N, CA, C and O atoms as a GROMACS GRO file, in nm:
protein
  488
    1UNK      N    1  -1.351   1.216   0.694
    1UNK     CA    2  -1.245   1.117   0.714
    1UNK      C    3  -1.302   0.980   0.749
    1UNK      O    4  -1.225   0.887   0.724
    2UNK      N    5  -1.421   0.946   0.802
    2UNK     CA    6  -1.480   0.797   0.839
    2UNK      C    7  -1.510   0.732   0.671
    2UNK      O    8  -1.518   0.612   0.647
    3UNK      N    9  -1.521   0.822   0.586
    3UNK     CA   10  -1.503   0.698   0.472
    3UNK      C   11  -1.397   0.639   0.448
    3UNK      O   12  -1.386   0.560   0.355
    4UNK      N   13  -1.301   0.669   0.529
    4UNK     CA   14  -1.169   0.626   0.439
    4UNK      C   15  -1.172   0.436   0.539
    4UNK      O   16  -1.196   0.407   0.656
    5UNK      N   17  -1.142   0.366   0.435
    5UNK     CA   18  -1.091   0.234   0.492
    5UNK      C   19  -0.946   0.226   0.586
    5UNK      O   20  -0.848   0.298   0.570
    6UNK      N   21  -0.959   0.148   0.660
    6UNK     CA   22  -0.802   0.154   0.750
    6UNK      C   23  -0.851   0.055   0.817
    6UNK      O   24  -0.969   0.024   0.833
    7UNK      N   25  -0.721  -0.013   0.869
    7UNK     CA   26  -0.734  -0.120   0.981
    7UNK      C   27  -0.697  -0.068   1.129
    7UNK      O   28  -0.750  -0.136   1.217
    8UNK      N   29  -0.636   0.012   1.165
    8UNK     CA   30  -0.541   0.072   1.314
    8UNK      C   31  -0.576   0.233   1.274
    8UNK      O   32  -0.552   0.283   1.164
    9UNK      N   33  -0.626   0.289   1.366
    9UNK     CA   34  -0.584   0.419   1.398
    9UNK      C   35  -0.501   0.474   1.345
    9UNK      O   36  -0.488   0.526   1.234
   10UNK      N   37  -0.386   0.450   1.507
   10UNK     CA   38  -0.285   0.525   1.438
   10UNK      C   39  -0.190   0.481   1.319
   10UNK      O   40  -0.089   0.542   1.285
   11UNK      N   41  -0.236   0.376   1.269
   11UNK     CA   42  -0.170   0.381   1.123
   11UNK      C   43  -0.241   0.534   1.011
   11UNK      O   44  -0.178   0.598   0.927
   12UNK      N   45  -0.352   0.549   1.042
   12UNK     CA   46  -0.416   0.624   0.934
   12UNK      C   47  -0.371   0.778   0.994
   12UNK      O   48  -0.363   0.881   0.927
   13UNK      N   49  -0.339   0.759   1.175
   13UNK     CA   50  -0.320   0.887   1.202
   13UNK      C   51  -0.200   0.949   1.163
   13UNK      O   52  -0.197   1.070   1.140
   14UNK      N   53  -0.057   0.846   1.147
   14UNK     CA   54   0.085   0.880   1.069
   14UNK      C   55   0.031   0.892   0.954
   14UNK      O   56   0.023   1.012   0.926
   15UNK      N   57  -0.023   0.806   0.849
   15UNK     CA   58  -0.044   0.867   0.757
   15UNK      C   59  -0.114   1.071   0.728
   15UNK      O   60  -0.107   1.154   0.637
   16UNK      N   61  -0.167   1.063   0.858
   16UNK     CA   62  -0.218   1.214   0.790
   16UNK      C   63  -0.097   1.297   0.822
   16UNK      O   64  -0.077   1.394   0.750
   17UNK      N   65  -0.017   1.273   0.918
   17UNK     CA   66   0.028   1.376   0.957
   17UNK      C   67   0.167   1.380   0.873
   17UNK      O   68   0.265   1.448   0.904
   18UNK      N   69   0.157   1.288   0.755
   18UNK     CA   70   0.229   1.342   0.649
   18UNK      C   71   0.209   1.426   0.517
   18UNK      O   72   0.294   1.470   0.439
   19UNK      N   73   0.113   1.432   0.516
   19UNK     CA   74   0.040   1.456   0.383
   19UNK      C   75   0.081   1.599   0.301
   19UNK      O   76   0.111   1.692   0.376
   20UNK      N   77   0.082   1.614   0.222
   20UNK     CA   78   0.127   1.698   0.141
   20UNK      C   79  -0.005   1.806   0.144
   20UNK      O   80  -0.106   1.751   0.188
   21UNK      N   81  -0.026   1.952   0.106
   21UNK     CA   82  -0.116   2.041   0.108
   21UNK      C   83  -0.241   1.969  -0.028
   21UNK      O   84  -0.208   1.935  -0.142
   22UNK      N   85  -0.340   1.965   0.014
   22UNK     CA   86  -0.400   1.914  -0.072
   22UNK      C   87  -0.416   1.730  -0.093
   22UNK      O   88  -0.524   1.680  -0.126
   23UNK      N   89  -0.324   1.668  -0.075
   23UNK     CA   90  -0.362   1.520  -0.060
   23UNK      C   91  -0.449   1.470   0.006
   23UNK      O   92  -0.480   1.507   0.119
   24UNK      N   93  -0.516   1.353  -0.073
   24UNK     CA   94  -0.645   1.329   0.014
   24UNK      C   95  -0.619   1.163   0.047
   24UNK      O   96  -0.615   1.109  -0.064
   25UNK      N   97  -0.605   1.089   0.123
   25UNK     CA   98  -0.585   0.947   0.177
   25UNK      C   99  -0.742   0.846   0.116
   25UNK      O  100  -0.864   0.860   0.129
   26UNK      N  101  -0.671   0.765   0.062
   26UNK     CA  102  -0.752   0.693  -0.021
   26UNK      C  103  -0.788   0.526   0.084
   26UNK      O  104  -0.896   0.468   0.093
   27UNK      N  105  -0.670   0.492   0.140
   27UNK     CA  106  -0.660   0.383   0.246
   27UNK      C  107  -0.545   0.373   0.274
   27UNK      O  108  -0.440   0.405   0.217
   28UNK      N  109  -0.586   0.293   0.430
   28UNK     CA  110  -0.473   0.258   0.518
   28UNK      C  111  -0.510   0.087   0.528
   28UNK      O  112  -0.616   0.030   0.554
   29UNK      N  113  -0.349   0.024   0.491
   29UNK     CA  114  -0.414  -0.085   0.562
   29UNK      C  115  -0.301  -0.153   0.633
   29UNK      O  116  -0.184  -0.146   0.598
   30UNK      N  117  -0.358  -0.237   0.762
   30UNK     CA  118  -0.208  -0.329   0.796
   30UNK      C  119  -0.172  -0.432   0.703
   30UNK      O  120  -0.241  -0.503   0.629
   31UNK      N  121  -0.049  -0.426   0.723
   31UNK     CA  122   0.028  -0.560   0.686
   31UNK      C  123   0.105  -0.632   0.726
   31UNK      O  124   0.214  -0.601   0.774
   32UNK      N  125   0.036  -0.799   0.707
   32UNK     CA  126   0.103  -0.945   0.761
   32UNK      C  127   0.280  -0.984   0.702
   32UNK      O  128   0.352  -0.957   0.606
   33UNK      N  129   0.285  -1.028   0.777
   33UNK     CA  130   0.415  -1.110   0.743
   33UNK      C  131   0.588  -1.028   0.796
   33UNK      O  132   0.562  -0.933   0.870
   34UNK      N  133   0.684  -1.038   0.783
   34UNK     CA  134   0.805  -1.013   0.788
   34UNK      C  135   0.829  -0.816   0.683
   34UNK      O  136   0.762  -0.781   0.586
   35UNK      N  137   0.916  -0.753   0.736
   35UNK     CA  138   0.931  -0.615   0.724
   35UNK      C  139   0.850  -0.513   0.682
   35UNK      O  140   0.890  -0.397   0.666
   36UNK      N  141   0.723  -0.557   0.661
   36UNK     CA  142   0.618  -0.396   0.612
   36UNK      C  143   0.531  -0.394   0.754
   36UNK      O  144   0.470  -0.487   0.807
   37UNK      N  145   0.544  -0.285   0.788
   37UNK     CA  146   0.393  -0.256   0.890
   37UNK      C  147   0.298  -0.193   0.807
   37UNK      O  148   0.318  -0.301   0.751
   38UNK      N  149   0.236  -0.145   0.757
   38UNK     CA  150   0.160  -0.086   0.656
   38UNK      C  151   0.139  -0.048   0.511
   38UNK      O  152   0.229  -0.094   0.441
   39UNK      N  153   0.064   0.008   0.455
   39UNK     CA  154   0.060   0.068   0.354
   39UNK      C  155  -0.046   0.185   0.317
   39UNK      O  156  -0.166   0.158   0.331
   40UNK      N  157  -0.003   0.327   0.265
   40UNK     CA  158  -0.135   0.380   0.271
   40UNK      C  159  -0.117   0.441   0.126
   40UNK      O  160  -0.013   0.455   0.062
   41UNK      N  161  -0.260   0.478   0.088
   41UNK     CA  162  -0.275   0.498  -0.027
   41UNK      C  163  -0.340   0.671  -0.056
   41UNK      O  164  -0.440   0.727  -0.013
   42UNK      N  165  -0.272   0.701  -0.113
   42UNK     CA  166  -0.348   0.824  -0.159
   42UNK      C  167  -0.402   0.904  -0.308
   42UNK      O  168  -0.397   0.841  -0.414
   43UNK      N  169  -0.433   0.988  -0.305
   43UNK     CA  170  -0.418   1.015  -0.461
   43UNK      C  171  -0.288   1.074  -0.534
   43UNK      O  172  -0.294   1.111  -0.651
   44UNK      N  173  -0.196   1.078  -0.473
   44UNK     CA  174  -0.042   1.118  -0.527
   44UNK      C  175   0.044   1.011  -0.491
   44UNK      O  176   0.154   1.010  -0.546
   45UNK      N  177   0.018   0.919  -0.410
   45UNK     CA  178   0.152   0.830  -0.423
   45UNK      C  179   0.126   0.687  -0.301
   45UNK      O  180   0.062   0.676  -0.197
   46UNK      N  181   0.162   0.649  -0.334
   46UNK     CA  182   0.187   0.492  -0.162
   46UNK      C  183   0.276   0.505  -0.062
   46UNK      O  184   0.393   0.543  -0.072
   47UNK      N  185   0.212   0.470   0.044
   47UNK     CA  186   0.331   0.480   0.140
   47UNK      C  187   0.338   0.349   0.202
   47UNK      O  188   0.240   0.275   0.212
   48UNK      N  189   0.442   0.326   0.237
   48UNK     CA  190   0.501   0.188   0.285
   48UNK      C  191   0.575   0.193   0.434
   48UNK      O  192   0.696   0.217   0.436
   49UNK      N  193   0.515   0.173   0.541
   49UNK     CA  194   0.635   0.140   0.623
   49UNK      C  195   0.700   0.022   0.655
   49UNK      O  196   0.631  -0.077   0.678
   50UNK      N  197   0.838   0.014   0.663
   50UNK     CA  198   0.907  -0.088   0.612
   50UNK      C  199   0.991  -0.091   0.705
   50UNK      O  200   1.076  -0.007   0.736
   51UNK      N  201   0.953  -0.232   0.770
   51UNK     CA  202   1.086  -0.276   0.929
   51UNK      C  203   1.134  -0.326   0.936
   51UNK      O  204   1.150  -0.397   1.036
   52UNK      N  205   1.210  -0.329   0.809
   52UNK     CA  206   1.331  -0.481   0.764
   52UNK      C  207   1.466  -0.406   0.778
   52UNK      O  208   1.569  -0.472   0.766
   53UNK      N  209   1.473  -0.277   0.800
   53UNK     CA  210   1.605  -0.204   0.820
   53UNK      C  211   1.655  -0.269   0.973
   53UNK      O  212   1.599  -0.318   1.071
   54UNK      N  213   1.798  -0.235   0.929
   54UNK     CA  214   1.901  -0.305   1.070
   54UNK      C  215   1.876  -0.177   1.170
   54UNK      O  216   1.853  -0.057   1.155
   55UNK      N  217   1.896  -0.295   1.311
   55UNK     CA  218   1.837  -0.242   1.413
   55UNK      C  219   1.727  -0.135   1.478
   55UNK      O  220   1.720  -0.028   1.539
   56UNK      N  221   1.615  -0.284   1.399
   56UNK     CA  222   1.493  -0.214   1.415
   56UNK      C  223   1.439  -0.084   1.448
   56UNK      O  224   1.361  -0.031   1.526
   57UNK      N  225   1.553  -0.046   1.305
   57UNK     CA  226   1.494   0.124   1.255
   57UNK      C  227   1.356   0.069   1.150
   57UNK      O  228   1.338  -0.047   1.111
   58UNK      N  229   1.265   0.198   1.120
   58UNK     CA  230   1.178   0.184   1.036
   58UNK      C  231   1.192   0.310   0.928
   58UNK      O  232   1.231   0.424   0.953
   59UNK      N  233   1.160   0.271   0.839
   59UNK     CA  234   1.095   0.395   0.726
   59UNK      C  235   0.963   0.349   0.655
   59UNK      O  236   0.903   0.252   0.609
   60UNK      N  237   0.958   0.511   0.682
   60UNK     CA  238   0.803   0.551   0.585
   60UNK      C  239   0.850   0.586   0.440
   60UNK      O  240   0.902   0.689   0.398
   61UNK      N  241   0.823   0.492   0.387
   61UNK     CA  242   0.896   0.516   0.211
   61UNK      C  243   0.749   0.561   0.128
   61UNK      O  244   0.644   0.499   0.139
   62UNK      N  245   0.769   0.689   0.040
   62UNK     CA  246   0.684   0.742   0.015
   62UNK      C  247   0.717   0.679  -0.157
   62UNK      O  248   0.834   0.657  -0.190
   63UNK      N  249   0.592   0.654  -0.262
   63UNK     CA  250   0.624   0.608  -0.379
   63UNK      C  251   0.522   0.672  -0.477
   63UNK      O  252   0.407   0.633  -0.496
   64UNK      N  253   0.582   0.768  -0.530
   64UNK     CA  254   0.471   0.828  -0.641
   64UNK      C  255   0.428   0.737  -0.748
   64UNK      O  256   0.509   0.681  -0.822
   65UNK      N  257   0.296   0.720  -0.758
   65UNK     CA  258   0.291   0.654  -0.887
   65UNK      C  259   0.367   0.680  -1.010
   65UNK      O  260   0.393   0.583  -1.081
   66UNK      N  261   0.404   0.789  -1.042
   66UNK     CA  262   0.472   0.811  -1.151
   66UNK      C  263   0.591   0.677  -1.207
   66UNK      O  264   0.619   0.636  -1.319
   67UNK      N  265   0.651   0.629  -1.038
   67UNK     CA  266   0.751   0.591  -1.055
   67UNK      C  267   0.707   0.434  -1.049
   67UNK      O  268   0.795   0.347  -1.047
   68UNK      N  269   0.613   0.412  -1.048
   68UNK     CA  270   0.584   0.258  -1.036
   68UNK      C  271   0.591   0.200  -1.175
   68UNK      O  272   0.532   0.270  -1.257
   69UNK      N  273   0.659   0.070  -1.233
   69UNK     CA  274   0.611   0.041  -1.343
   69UNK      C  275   0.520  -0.073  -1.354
   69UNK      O  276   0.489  -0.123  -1.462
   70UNK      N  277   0.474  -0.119  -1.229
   70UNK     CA  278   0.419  -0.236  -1.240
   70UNK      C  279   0.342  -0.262  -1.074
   70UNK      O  280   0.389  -0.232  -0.965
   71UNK      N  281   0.228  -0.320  -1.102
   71UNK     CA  282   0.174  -0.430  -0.986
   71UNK      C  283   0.102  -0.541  -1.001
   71UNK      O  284   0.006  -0.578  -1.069
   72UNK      N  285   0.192  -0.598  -0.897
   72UNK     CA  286   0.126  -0.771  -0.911
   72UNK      C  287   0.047  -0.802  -0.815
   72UNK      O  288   0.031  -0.744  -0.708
   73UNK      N  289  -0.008  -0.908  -0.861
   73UNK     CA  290  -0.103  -1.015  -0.721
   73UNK      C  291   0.027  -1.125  -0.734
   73UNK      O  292   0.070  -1.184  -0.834
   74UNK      N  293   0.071  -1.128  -0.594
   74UNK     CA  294   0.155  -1.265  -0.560
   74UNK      C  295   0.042  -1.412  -0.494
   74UNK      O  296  -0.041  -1.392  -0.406
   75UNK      N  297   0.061  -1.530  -0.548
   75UNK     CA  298  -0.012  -1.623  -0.505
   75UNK      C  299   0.148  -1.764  -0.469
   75UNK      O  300   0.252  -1.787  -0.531
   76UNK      N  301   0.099  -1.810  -0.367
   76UNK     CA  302   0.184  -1.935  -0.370
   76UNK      C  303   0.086  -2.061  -0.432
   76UNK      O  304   0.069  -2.173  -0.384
   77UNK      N  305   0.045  -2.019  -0.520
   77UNK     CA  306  -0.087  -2.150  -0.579
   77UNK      C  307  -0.118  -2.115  -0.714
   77UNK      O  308  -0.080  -2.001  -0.739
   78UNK      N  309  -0.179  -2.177  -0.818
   78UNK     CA  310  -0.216  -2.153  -0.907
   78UNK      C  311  -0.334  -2.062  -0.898
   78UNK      O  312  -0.418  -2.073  -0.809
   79UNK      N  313  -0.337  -1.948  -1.016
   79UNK     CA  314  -0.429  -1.901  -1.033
   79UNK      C  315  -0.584  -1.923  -1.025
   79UNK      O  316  -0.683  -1.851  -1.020
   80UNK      N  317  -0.561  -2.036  -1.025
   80UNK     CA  318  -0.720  -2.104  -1.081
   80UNK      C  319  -0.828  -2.107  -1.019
   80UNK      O  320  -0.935  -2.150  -1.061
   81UNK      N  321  -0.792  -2.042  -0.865
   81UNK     CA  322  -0.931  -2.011  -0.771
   81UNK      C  323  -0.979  -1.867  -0.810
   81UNK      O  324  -1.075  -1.811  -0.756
   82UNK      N  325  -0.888  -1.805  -0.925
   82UNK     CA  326  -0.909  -1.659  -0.972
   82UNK      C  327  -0.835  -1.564  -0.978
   82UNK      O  328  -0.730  -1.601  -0.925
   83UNK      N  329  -0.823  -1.452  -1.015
   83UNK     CA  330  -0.706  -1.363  -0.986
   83UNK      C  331  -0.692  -1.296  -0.873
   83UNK      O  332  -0.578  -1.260  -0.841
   84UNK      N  333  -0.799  -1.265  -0.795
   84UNK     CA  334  -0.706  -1.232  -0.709
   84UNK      C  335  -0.768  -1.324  -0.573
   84UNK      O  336  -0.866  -1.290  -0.507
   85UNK      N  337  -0.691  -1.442  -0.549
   85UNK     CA  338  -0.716  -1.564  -0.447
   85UNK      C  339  -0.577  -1.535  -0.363
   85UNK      O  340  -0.540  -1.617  -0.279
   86UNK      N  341  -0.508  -1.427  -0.388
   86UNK     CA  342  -0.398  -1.438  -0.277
   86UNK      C  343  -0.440  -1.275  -0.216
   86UNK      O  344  -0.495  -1.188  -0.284
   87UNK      N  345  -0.397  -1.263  -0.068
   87UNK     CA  346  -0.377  -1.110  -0.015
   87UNK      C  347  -0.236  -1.023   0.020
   87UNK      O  348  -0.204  -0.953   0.116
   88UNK      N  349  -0.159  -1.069  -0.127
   88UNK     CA  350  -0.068  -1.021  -0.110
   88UNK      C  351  -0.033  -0.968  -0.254
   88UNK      O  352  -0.072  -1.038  -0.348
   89UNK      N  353   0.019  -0.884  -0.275
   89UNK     CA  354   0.096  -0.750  -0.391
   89UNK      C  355   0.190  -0.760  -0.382
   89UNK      O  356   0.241  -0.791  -0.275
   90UNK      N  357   0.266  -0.734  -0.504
   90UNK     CA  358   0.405  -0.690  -0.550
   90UNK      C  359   0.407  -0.559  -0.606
   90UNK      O  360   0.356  -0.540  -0.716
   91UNK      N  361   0.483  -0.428  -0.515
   91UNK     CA  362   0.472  -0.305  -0.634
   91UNK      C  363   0.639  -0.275  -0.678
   91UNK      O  364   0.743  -0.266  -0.612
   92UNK      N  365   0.609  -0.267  -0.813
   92UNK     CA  366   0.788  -0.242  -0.899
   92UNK      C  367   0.805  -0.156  -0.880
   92UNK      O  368   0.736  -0.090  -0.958
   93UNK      N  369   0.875  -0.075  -0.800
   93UNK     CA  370   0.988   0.058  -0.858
   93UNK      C  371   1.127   0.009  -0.886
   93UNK      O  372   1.204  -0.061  -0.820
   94UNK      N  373   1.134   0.060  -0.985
   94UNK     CA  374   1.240   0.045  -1.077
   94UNK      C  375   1.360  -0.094  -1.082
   94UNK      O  376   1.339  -0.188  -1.158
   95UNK      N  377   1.468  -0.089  -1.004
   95UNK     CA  378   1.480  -0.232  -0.943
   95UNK      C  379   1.468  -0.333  -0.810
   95UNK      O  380   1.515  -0.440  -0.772
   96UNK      N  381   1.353  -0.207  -0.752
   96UNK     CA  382   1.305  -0.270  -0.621
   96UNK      C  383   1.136  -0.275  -0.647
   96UNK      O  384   1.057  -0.205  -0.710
   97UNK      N  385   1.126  -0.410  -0.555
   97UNK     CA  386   1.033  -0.455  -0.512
   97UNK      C  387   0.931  -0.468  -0.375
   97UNK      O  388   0.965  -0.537  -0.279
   98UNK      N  389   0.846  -0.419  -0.376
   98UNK     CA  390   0.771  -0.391  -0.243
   98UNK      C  391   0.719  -0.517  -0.206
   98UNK      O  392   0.696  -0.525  -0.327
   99UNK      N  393   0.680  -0.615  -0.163
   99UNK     CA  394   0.580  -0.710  -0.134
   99UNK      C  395   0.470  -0.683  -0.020
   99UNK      O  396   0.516  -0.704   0.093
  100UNK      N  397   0.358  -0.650  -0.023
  100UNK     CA  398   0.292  -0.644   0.097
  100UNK      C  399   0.168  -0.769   0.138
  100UNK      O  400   0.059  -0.781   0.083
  101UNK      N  401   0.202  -0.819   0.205
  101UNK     CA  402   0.115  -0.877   0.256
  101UNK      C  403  -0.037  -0.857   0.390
  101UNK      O  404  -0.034  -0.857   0.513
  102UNK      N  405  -0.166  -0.842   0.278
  102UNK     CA  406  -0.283  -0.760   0.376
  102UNK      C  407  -0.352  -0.902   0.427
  102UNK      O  408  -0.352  -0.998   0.350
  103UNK      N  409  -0.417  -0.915   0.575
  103UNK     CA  410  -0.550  -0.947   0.595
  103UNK      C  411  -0.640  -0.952   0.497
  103UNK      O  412  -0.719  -0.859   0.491
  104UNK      N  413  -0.646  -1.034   0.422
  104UNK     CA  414  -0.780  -1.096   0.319
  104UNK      C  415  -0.751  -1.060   0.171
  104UNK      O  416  -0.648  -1.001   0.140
  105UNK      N  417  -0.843  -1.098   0.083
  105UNK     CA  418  -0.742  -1.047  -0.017
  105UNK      C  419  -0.819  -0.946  -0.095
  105UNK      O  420  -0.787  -0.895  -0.202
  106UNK      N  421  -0.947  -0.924  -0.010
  106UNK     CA  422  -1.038  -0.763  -0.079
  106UNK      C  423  -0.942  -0.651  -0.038
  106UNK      O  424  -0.962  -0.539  -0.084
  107UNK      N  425  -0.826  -0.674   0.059
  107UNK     CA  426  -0.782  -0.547   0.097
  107UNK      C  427  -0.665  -0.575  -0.028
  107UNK      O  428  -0.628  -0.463  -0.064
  108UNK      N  429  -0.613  -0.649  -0.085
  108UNK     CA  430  -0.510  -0.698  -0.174
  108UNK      C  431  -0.583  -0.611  -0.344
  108UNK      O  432  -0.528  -0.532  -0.420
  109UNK      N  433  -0.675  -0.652  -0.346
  109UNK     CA  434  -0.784  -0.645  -0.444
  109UNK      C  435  -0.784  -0.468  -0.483
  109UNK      O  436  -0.741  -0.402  -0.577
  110UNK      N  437  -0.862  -0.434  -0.348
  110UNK     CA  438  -0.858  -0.311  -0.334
  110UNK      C  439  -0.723  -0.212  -0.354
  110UNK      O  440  -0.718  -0.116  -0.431
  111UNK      N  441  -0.622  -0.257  -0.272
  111UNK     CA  442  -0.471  -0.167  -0.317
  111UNK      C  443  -0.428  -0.169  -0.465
  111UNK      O  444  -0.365  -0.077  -0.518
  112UNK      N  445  -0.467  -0.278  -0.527
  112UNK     CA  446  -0.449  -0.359  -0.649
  112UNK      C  447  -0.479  -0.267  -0.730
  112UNK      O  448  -0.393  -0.198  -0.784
  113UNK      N  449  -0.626  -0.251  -0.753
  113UNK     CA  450  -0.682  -0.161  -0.828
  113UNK      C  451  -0.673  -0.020  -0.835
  113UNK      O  452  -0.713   0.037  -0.937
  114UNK      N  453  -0.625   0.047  -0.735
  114UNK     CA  454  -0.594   0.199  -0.712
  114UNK      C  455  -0.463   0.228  -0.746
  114UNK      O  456  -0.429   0.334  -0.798
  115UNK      N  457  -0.353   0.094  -0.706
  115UNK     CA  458  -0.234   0.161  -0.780
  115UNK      C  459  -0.230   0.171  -0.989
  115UNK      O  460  -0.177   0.235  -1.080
  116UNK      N  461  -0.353   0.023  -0.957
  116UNK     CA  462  -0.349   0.009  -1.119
  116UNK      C  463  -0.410   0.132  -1.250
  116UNK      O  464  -0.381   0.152  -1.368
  117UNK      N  465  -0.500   0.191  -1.156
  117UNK     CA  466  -0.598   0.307  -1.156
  117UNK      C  467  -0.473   0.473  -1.192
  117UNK      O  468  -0.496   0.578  -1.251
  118UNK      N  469  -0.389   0.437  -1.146
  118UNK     CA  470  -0.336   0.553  -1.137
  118UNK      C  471  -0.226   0.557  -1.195
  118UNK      O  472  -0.192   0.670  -1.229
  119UNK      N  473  -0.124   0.433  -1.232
  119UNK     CA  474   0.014   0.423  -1.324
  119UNK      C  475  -0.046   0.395  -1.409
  119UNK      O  476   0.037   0.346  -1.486
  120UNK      N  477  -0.162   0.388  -1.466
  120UNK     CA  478  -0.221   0.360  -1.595
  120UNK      C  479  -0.243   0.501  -1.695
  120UNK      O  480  -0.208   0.523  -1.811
  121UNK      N  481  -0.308   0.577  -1.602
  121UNK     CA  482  -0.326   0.708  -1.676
  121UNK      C  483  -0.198   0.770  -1.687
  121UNK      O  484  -0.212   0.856  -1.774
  122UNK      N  485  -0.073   0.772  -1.643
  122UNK     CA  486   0.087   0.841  -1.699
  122UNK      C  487   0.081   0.746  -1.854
  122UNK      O  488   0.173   0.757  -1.935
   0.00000   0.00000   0.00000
């Protein structure tokens, strides 16, 4: 378990103690800004916790890749320092939108590529 990337403990420690028989946790990471506290990644699906629900209830929204059709890099700037110059994602399910915003944008980079890694092969 020390290979796995994470920013908080017990973020990575909720993440285990959901896990399905056999799932293996790919990363945990925090996230900046307004309603997500996290995101973790595994090899079956993303998890999101999300604290934008009324009266600061939370959910752990679980998202199989299957169901993703899309992920973005969000930038408030032009591309032109590169693709990925922002640390923040957009993931599509269906007509909702996730936005997460990470600490730096290798952790952006990194989520980037694993969800891309995995709605690619369906």
């Amino acid at each position: 378990m020390a290979d796995i990337p994470y920013d908080r403990k017990e973020q990575l420690k909720q993440i285990e103690s959901g896990l399905l028989q056999g799932e293996r946790i790919i990363a945990v990471y925090d996230a900046i800004g307004a309603g997500t506290g996290f995101l973790g990644l595994t090899d079956r699906r993303v998890i999101v916790q999300d604290k934008s629900f009324v009266g600061k209830r939370i959910a752990i929204t679980s998202i199989p890749y299957g169901k993703i059709s899309a992920v973005s890099v969000v930038s408030n700037k032009s591309i032109a320092g590169g693709f990925f110059s922002s640390g923040a994602i957009a993931i599509h399910v269906g007509t909702h939108t996730y936005e997460v915003d990470f600490r730096g944008d290798n952790k952006a980079h990194h989520v980037h590529n694993v969800i891309l890694h995995y709605i690619s092969q369906s």
